[in-house]
Amino acid sequence: MKEYVKTQTEQGIATIEFFHPNSNALPSAILAELAKAIKTCGDNEDAQVIILKSGRDRAFCAGASFDEMKKMKNKKEATAFFMGFANLINTIRSLNKFILAKVQGKVVGGGVGLVAACDIAFALEAASVKLSELSIGIGPYVIEPAVSRKIGAAAFRELSLDANKWKSAKWAKKKGLYRSVSKSKETLNQKVLK
C-alpha cells in the first residue's frame, strides 16, 4: 500500500489517519501532510475535536523514517528533516481544539513525541513505547519538550536511557502518556468516541 494522510469530518469530529507501509514511519512528506491536515482541521468550524490515528492494526508509529535518514548527506538536510517533527508538534500544541490520539499499537521515537503532543491519548494494551534514538547514536532532542511535559523529566530520562527496552502501555499510562489502556479495539473505540 502507498503512504497517505486522509481526513474526514462527521458530527463535529475530525479524524485524521496517517499510514506508511514501514510501520507507519514518518518521512518528511508525511510530517508535512500531517501538520497541514491538523491545521486545516483546527481552522474548520465544523470540527469541534480532532482524533489522530494511524492505519492498519500493528504499529501506531515507528517514528522517523530510517530510509530517509540514511539518505541525508549533510547537517542542512538533517536539520530540515527534524524541523518537520518540531513543526508538527508545534502545530498540535497551537491548536484551539482538543486533539486525541487513538493508539492501537507500538510507538517508537518521534511517534512518542507525536502522542505526547496530543491533549489526550487512548491506547490498547499492545501500545508499548520506546525511545530508541540513543541506540542509533542520536538524541531525542526535538521531541523532549513535548514528552517531558507529558510524563515528567524522570520518566523521560528512564525512557531515553533504556533505548533498547520496550515500556508497557500500563507503564505509559502510569506515567501520564496515556489516559487509559484498553484490552480490545471495541473498548478503545468506545472510550475515544465518549
PDB file of C-alpha atoms in Angstrom:
ATOM      1  CA  MET A   1       0.000   0.000   0.000  1.00  0.00           C
ATOM      2  CA  LYS A   2       1.012   3.584  -0.604  1.00  0.00           C
ATOM      3  CA  GLU A   3       1.534   6.100   2.194  1.00  0.00           C
ATOM      4  CA  TYR A   4      -1.241   8.590   2.891  1.00  0.00           C
ATOM      5  CA  VAL A   5      -2.766  11.175   5.209  1.00  0.00           C
ATOM      6  CA  LYS A   6      -6.548  11.435   4.998  1.00  0.00           C
ATOM      7  CA  THR A   7      -9.119  13.478   6.860  1.00  0.00           C
ATOM      8  CA  GLN A   8     -12.823  13.014   7.471  1.00  0.00           C
ATOM      9  CA  THR A   9     -15.229  15.210   9.454  1.00  0.00           C
ATOM     10  CA  GLU A  10     -18.553  13.909  10.765  1.00  0.00           C
ATOM     11  CA  GLN A  11     -20.829  15.198  13.536  1.00  0.00           C
ATOM     12  CA  GLY A  12     -18.225  17.641  14.853  1.00  0.00           C
ATOM     13  CA  ILE A  13     -15.389  15.082  14.928  1.00  0.00           C
ATOM     14  CA  ALA A  14     -12.469  15.420  12.533  1.00  0.00           C
ATOM     15  CA  THR A  15     -10.495  12.194  12.116  1.00  0.00           C
ATOM     16  CA  ILE A  16      -7.001  12.312  10.693  1.00  0.00           C
ATOM     17  CA  GLU A  17      -5.465   8.998   9.687  1.00  0.00           C
ATOM     18  CA  PHE A  18      -1.882   8.536   8.528  1.00  0.00           C
ATOM     19  CA  PHE A  19      -0.235   5.473   7.055  1.00  0.00           C
ATOM     20  CA  HIS A  20       3.187   4.412   5.855  1.00  0.00           C
ATOM     21  CA  PRO A  21       3.935   0.826   4.792  1.00  0.00           C
ATOM     22  CA  ASN A  22       7.023   0.769   7.019  1.00  0.00           C
ATOM     23  CA  SER A  23       5.206   0.512  10.391  1.00  0.00           C
ATOM     24  CA  ASN A  24       3.675   3.966   9.992  1.00  0.00           C
ATOM     25  CA  ALA A  25       7.079   5.665   9.890  1.00  0.00           C
ATOM     26  CA  LEU A  26       7.205   9.427   9.452  1.00  0.00           C
ATOM     27  CA  PRO A  27       9.136  10.647   6.402  1.00  0.00           C
ATOM     28  CA  SER A  28       9.229  14.375   5.610  1.00  0.00           C
ATOM     29  CA  ALA A  29       6.241  14.192   3.288  1.00  0.00           C
ATOM     30  CA  ILE A  30       4.002  12.584   5.931  1.00  0.00           C
ATOM     31  CA  LEU A  31       5.216  15.043   8.598  1.00  0.00           C
ATOM     32  CA  ALA A  32       4.293  17.982   6.351  1.00  0.00           C
ATOM     33  CA  GLU A  33       0.938  16.479   5.332  1.00  0.00           C
ATOM     34  CA  LEU A  34       0.034  15.754   8.961  1.00  0.00           C
ATOM     35  CA  ALA A  35       0.870  19.304  10.046  1.00  0.00           C
ATOM     36  CA  LYS A  36      -1.226  20.686   7.168  1.00  0.00           C
ATOM     37  CA  ALA A  37      -4.174  18.366   7.923  1.00  0.00           C
ATOM     38  CA  ILE A  38      -4.100  19.230  11.628  1.00  0.00           C
ATOM     39  CA  LYS A  39      -4.014  22.963  10.903  1.00  0.00           C
ATOM     40  CA  THR A  40      -6.866  22.601   8.391  1.00  0.00           C
ATOM     41  CA  CYS A  41      -8.986  20.688  10.932  1.00  0.00           C
ATOM     42  CA  GLY A  42      -8.128  23.285  13.563  1.00  0.00           C
ATOM     43  CA  ASP A  43      -9.470  26.004  11.251  1.00  0.00           C
ATOM     44  CA  ASN A  44     -12.577  24.008  10.288  1.00  0.00           C
ATOM     45  CA  GLU A  45     -15.593  25.367  12.178  1.00  0.00           C
ATOM     46  CA  ASP A  46     -17.431  22.061  11.676  1.00  0.00           C
ATOM     47  CA  ALA A  47     -14.758  20.193  13.636  1.00  0.00           C
ATOM     48  CA  GLN A  48     -15.008  20.548  17.394  1.00  0.00           C
ATOM     49  CA  VAL A  49     -12.496  17.838  18.300  1.00  0.00           C
ATOM     50  CA  ILE A  50      -9.767  16.022  16.343  1.00  0.00           C
ATOM     51  CA  ILE A  51      -8.878  12.329  16.537  1.00  0.00           C
ATOM     52  CA  LEU A  52      -5.434  11.308  15.298  1.00  0.00           C
ATOM     53  CA  LYS A  53      -4.935   7.667  14.377  1.00  0.00           C
ATOM     54  CA  SER A  54      -2.774   5.557  12.126  1.00  0.00           C
ATOM     55  CA  GLY A  55      -3.690   2.973   9.537  1.00  0.00           C
ATOM     56  CA  ARG A  56      -3.593  -0.786   9.941  1.00  0.00           C
ATOM     57  CA  ASP A  57      -3.542  -2.780  13.162  1.00  0.00           C
ATOM     58  CA  ARG A  58       0.122  -3.133  14.001  1.00  0.00           C
ATOM     59  CA  ALA A  59       2.394  -0.236  14.958  1.00  0.00           C
ATOM     60  CA  PHE A  60       0.874   3.149  15.713  1.00  0.00           C
ATOM     61  CA  CYS A  61       4.075   4.891  14.633  1.00  0.00           C
ATOM     62  CA  ALA A  62       7.672   3.817  14.060  1.00  0.00           C
ATOM     63  CA  GLY A  63       8.944   7.382  14.387  1.00  0.00           C
ATOM     64  CA  ALA A  64      11.420   8.961  11.999  1.00  0.00           C
ATOM     65  CA  SER A  65      11.875   7.310   8.627  1.00  0.00           C
ATOM     66  CA  PHE A  66      15.219   5.480   8.755  1.00  0.00           C
ATOM     67  CA  ASP A  67      15.161   5.155   4.972  1.00  0.00           C
ATOM     68  CA  GLU A  68      15.092   8.946   4.662  1.00  0.00           C
ATOM     69  CA  MET A  69      17.637   9.450   7.442  1.00  0.00           C
ATOM     70  CA  LYS A  70      20.134   7.130   5.684  1.00  0.00           C
ATOM     71  CA  LYS A  71      19.970   9.319   2.557  1.00  0.00           C
ATOM     72  CA  MET A  72      20.852  12.552   4.375  1.00  0.00           C
ATOM     73  CA  LYS A  73      24.178  13.913   3.193  1.00  0.00           C
ATOM     74  CA  ASN A  74      24.746  16.900   5.447  1.00  0.00           C
ATOM     75  CA  LYS A  75      23.685  18.846   8.526  1.00  0.00           C
ATOM     76  CA  LYS A  76      21.351  21.078   6.498  1.00  0.00           C
ATOM     77  CA  GLU A  77      19.301  18.096   5.272  1.00  0.00           C
ATOM     78  CA  ALA A  78      19.185  16.567   8.760  1.00  0.00           C
ATOM     79  CA  THR A  79      18.085  19.869  10.298  1.00  0.00           C
ATOM     80  CA  ALA A  80      15.315  20.260   7.716  1.00  0.00           C
ATOM     81  CA  PHE A  81      14.090  16.715   8.393  1.00  0.00           C
ATOM     82  CA  PHE A  82      13.966  17.067  12.173  1.00  0.00           C
ATOM     83  CA  MET A  83      12.354  20.509  11.881  1.00  0.00           C
ATOM     84  CA  GLY A  84       9.440  18.613  10.320  1.00  0.00           C
ATOM     85  CA  PHE A  85       8.892  16.958  13.715  1.00  0.00           C
ATOM     86  CA  ALA A  86       9.204  20.298  15.512  1.00  0.00           C
ATOM     87  CA  ASN A  87       6.706  21.901  13.137  1.00  0.00           C
ATOM     88  CA  LEU A  88       4.220  19.051  13.586  1.00  0.00           C
ATOM     89  CA  ILE A  89       4.447  19.152  17.389  1.00  0.00           C
ATOM     90  CA  ASN A  90       4.130  22.955  17.427  1.00  0.00           C
ATOM     91  CA  THR A  91       1.113  22.771  15.106  1.00  0.00           C
ATOM     92  CA  ILE A  92      -0.592  20.382  17.531  1.00  0.00           C
ATOM     93  CA  ARG A  93       0.291  22.485  20.563  1.00  0.00           C
ATOM     94  CA  SER A  94      -1.039  25.695  18.967  1.00  0.00           C
ATOM     95  CA  LEU A  95      -4.491  24.245  18.227  1.00  0.00           C
ATOM     96  CA  ASN A  96      -7.532  25.824  19.819  1.00  0.00           C
ATOM     97  CA  LYS A  97      -9.285  22.433  19.791  1.00  0.00           C
ATOM     98  CA  PHE A  98      -8.677  19.199  21.634  1.00  0.00           C
ATOM     99  CA  ILE A  99      -6.745  16.552  19.736  1.00  0.00           C
ATOM    100  CA  LEU A 100      -7.000  12.942  20.861  1.00  0.00           C
ATOM    101  CA  ALA A 101      -4.602  10.166  19.900  1.00  0.00           C
ATOM    102  CA  LYS A 102      -6.037   6.698  19.278  1.00  0.00           C
ATOM    103  CA  VAL A 103      -3.044   4.411  19.754  1.00  0.00           C
ATOM    104  CA  GLN A 104      -3.606   0.833  18.592  1.00  0.00           C
ATOM    105  CA  GLY A 105      -0.013  -0.441  18.526  1.00  0.00           C
ATOM    106  CA  LYS A 106       3.621   0.134  19.395  1.00  0.00           C
ATOM    107  CA  VAL A 107       5.055   3.652  19.422  1.00  0.00           C
ATOM    108  CA  VAL A 108       8.727   4.434  18.819  1.00  0.00           C
ATOM    109  CA  GLY A 109      10.864   7.590  18.894  1.00  0.00           C
ATOM    110  CA  GLY A 110       9.204  10.527  17.174  1.00  0.00           C
ATOM    111  CA  GLY A 111       5.886   8.714  17.446  1.00  0.00           C
ATOM    112  CA  VAL A 112       6.140   9.063  21.235  1.00  0.00           C
ATOM    113  CA  GLY A 113       6.583  12.810  20.719  1.00  0.00           C
ATOM    114  CA  LEU A 114       3.528  12.875  18.458  1.00  0.00           C
ATOM    115  CA  VAL A 115       1.383  11.095  21.076  1.00  0.00           C
ATOM    116  CA  ALA A 116       2.747  13.293  23.877  1.00  0.00           C
ATOM    117  CA  ALA A 117       1.860  16.470  21.963  1.00  0.00           C
ATOM    118  CA  CYS A 118      -1.810  15.427  21.793  1.00  0.00           C
ATOM    119  CA  ASP A 119      -4.119  16.508  24.613  1.00  0.00           C
ATOM    120  CA  ILE A 120      -5.314  13.003  25.478  1.00  0.00           C
ATOM    121  CA  ALA A 121      -4.168   9.578  24.289  1.00  0.00           C
ATOM    122  CA  PHE A 122      -6.209   6.378  24.493  1.00  0.00           C
ATOM    123  CA  ALA A 123      -4.349   3.125  23.870  1.00  0.00           C
ATOM    124  CA  LEU A 124      -4.608  -0.622  23.518  1.00  0.00           C
ATOM    125  CA  GLU A 125      -2.555  -2.919  25.732  1.00  0.00           C
ATOM    126  CA  ALA A 126      -0.362  -3.585  22.670  1.00  0.00           C
ATOM    127  CA  ALA A 127       0.705   0.086  22.587  1.00  0.00           C
ATOM    128  CA  SER A 128       4.084  -0.257  24.274  1.00  0.00           C
ATOM    129  CA  VAL A 129       6.567   2.605  23.870  1.00  0.00           C
ATOM    130  CA  LYS A 130      10.288   3.028  23.268  1.00  0.00           C
ATOM    131  CA  LEU A 131      12.656   5.942  22.645  1.00  0.00           C
ATOM    132  CA  SER A 132      15.302   4.193  20.563  1.00  0.00           C
ATOM    133  CA  GLU A 133      17.267   7.275  19.482  1.00  0.00           C
ATOM    134  CA  LEU A 134      20.336   6.733  21.693  1.00  0.00           C
ATOM    135  CA  SER A 135      20.708   3.189  20.360  1.00  0.00           C
ATOM    136  CA  ILE A 136      21.392   4.620  16.882  1.00  0.00           C
ATOM    137  CA  GLY A 137      23.603   7.485  18.036  1.00  0.00           C
ATOM    138  CA  ILE A 138      21.201  10.423  18.092  1.00  0.00           C
ATOM    139  CA  GLY A 139      19.290  12.050  20.934  1.00  0.00           C
ATOM    140  CA  PRO A 140      15.514  12.604  21.255  1.00  0.00           C
ATOM    141  CA  TYR A 141      16.060  16.377  21.472  1.00  0.00           C
ATOM    142  CA  VAL A 142      13.248  17.570  19.194  1.00  0.00           C
ATOM    143  CA  ILE A 143      10.516  15.621  20.974  1.00  0.00           C
ATOM    144  CA  GLU A 144      11.909  16.030  24.503  1.00  0.00           C
ATOM    145  CA  PRO A 145       9.898  19.138  25.467  1.00  0.00           C
ATOM    146  CA  ALA A 146       6.574  17.523  24.500  1.00  0.00           C
ATOM    147  CA  VAL A 147       7.400  14.184  26.125  1.00  0.00           C
ATOM    148  CA  SER A 148       8.821  15.721  29.322  1.00  0.00           C
ATOM    149  CA  ARG A 149       5.769  17.973  29.718  1.00  0.00           C
ATOM    150  CA  LYS A 150       3.536  14.912  29.491  1.00  0.00           C
ATOM    151  CA  ILE A 151       5.410  12.307  31.572  1.00  0.00           C
ATOM    152  CA  GLY A 152       7.948  14.355  33.566  1.00  0.00           C
ATOM    153  CA  ALA A 153      11.728  14.627  33.365  1.00  0.00           C
ATOM    154  CA  ALA A 154      12.489  11.477  35.381  1.00  0.00           C
ATOM    155  CA  ALA A 155      10.266   9.234  33.232  1.00  0.00           C
ATOM    156  CA  PHE A 156      11.674  10.845  30.072  1.00  0.00           C
ATOM    157  CA  ARG A 157      15.222  10.033  31.208  1.00  0.00           C
ATOM    158  CA  GLU A 158      14.213   6.461  32.046  1.00  0.00           C
ATOM    159  CA  LEU A 159      12.615   6.016  28.625  1.00  0.00           C
ATOM    160  CA  SER A 160      15.570   7.619  26.816  1.00  0.00           C
ATOM    161  CA  LEU A 161      18.325   5.722  28.625  1.00  0.00           C
ATOM    162  CA  ASP A 162      16.561   2.376  28.209  1.00  0.00           C
ATOM    163  CA  ALA A 163      16.785   2.849  24.432  1.00  0.00           C
ATOM    164  CA  ASN A 164      16.597  -0.874  23.650  1.00  0.00           C
ATOM    165  CA  LYS A 165      13.796  -1.695  26.085  1.00  0.00           C
ATOM    166  CA  TRP A 166      10.055  -1.510  25.466  1.00  0.00           C
ATOM    167  CA  LYS A 167       7.904   0.017  28.210  1.00  0.00           C
ATOM    168  CA  SER A 168       4.397  -1.392  28.506  1.00  0.00           C
ATOM    169  CA  ALA A 169       1.229   0.539  27.785  1.00  0.00           C
ATOM    170  CA  LYS A 170       0.449   0.255  31.505  1.00  0.00           C
ATOM    171  CA  TRP A 171       3.805   1.944  32.276  1.00  0.00           C
ATOM    172  CA  ALA A 172       2.898   4.707  29.807  1.00  0.00           C
ATOM    173  CA  LYS A 173      -0.498   5.151  31.485  1.00  0.00           C
ATOM    174  CA  LYS A 174       1.076   5.268  34.944  1.00  0.00           C
ATOM    175  CA  LYS A 175       3.492   7.977  33.746  1.00  0.00           C
ATOM    176  CA  GLY A 176       0.702  10.035  32.117  1.00  0.00           C
ATOM    177  CA  LEU A 177       1.337   9.443  28.411  1.00  0.00           C
ATOM    178  CA  TYR A 178      -1.955   7.541  28.045  1.00  0.00           C
ATOM    179  CA  ARG A 179      -5.286   8.399  29.660  1.00  0.00           C
ATOM    180  CA  SER A 180      -6.473   4.809  29.506  1.00  0.00           C
ATOM    181  CA  VAL A 181      -5.385   1.386  28.271  1.00  0.00           C
ATOM    182  CA  SER A 182      -7.987  -0.957  26.762  1.00  0.00           C
ATOM    183  CA  LYS A 183      -7.928  -4.706  26.202  1.00  0.00           C
ATOM    184  CA  SER A 184      -9.994  -4.642  22.990  1.00  0.00           C
ATOM    185  CA  LYS A 185     -10.432  -2.438  19.928  1.00  0.00           C
ATOM    186  CA  GLU A 186     -14.146  -2.148  20.695  1.00  0.00           C
ATOM    187  CA  THR A 187     -13.470  -0.741  24.171  1.00  0.00           C
ATOM    188  CA  LEU A 188     -10.815   1.601  22.757  1.00  0.00           C
ATOM    189  CA  ASN A 189     -13.258   2.900  20.137  1.00  0.00           C
ATOM    190  CA  GLN A 190     -15.949   3.459  22.784  1.00  0.00           C
ATOM    191  CA  LYS A 191     -13.589   5.398  25.048  1.00  0.00           C
ATOM    192  CA  VAL A 192     -12.349   7.607  22.209  1.00  0.00           C
ATOM    193  CA  LEU A 193     -15.879   8.404  20.982  1.00  0.00           C
ATOM    194  CA  LYS A 194     -17.156   9.065  24.501  1.00  0.00           C
TER     195      LYS A 194
END
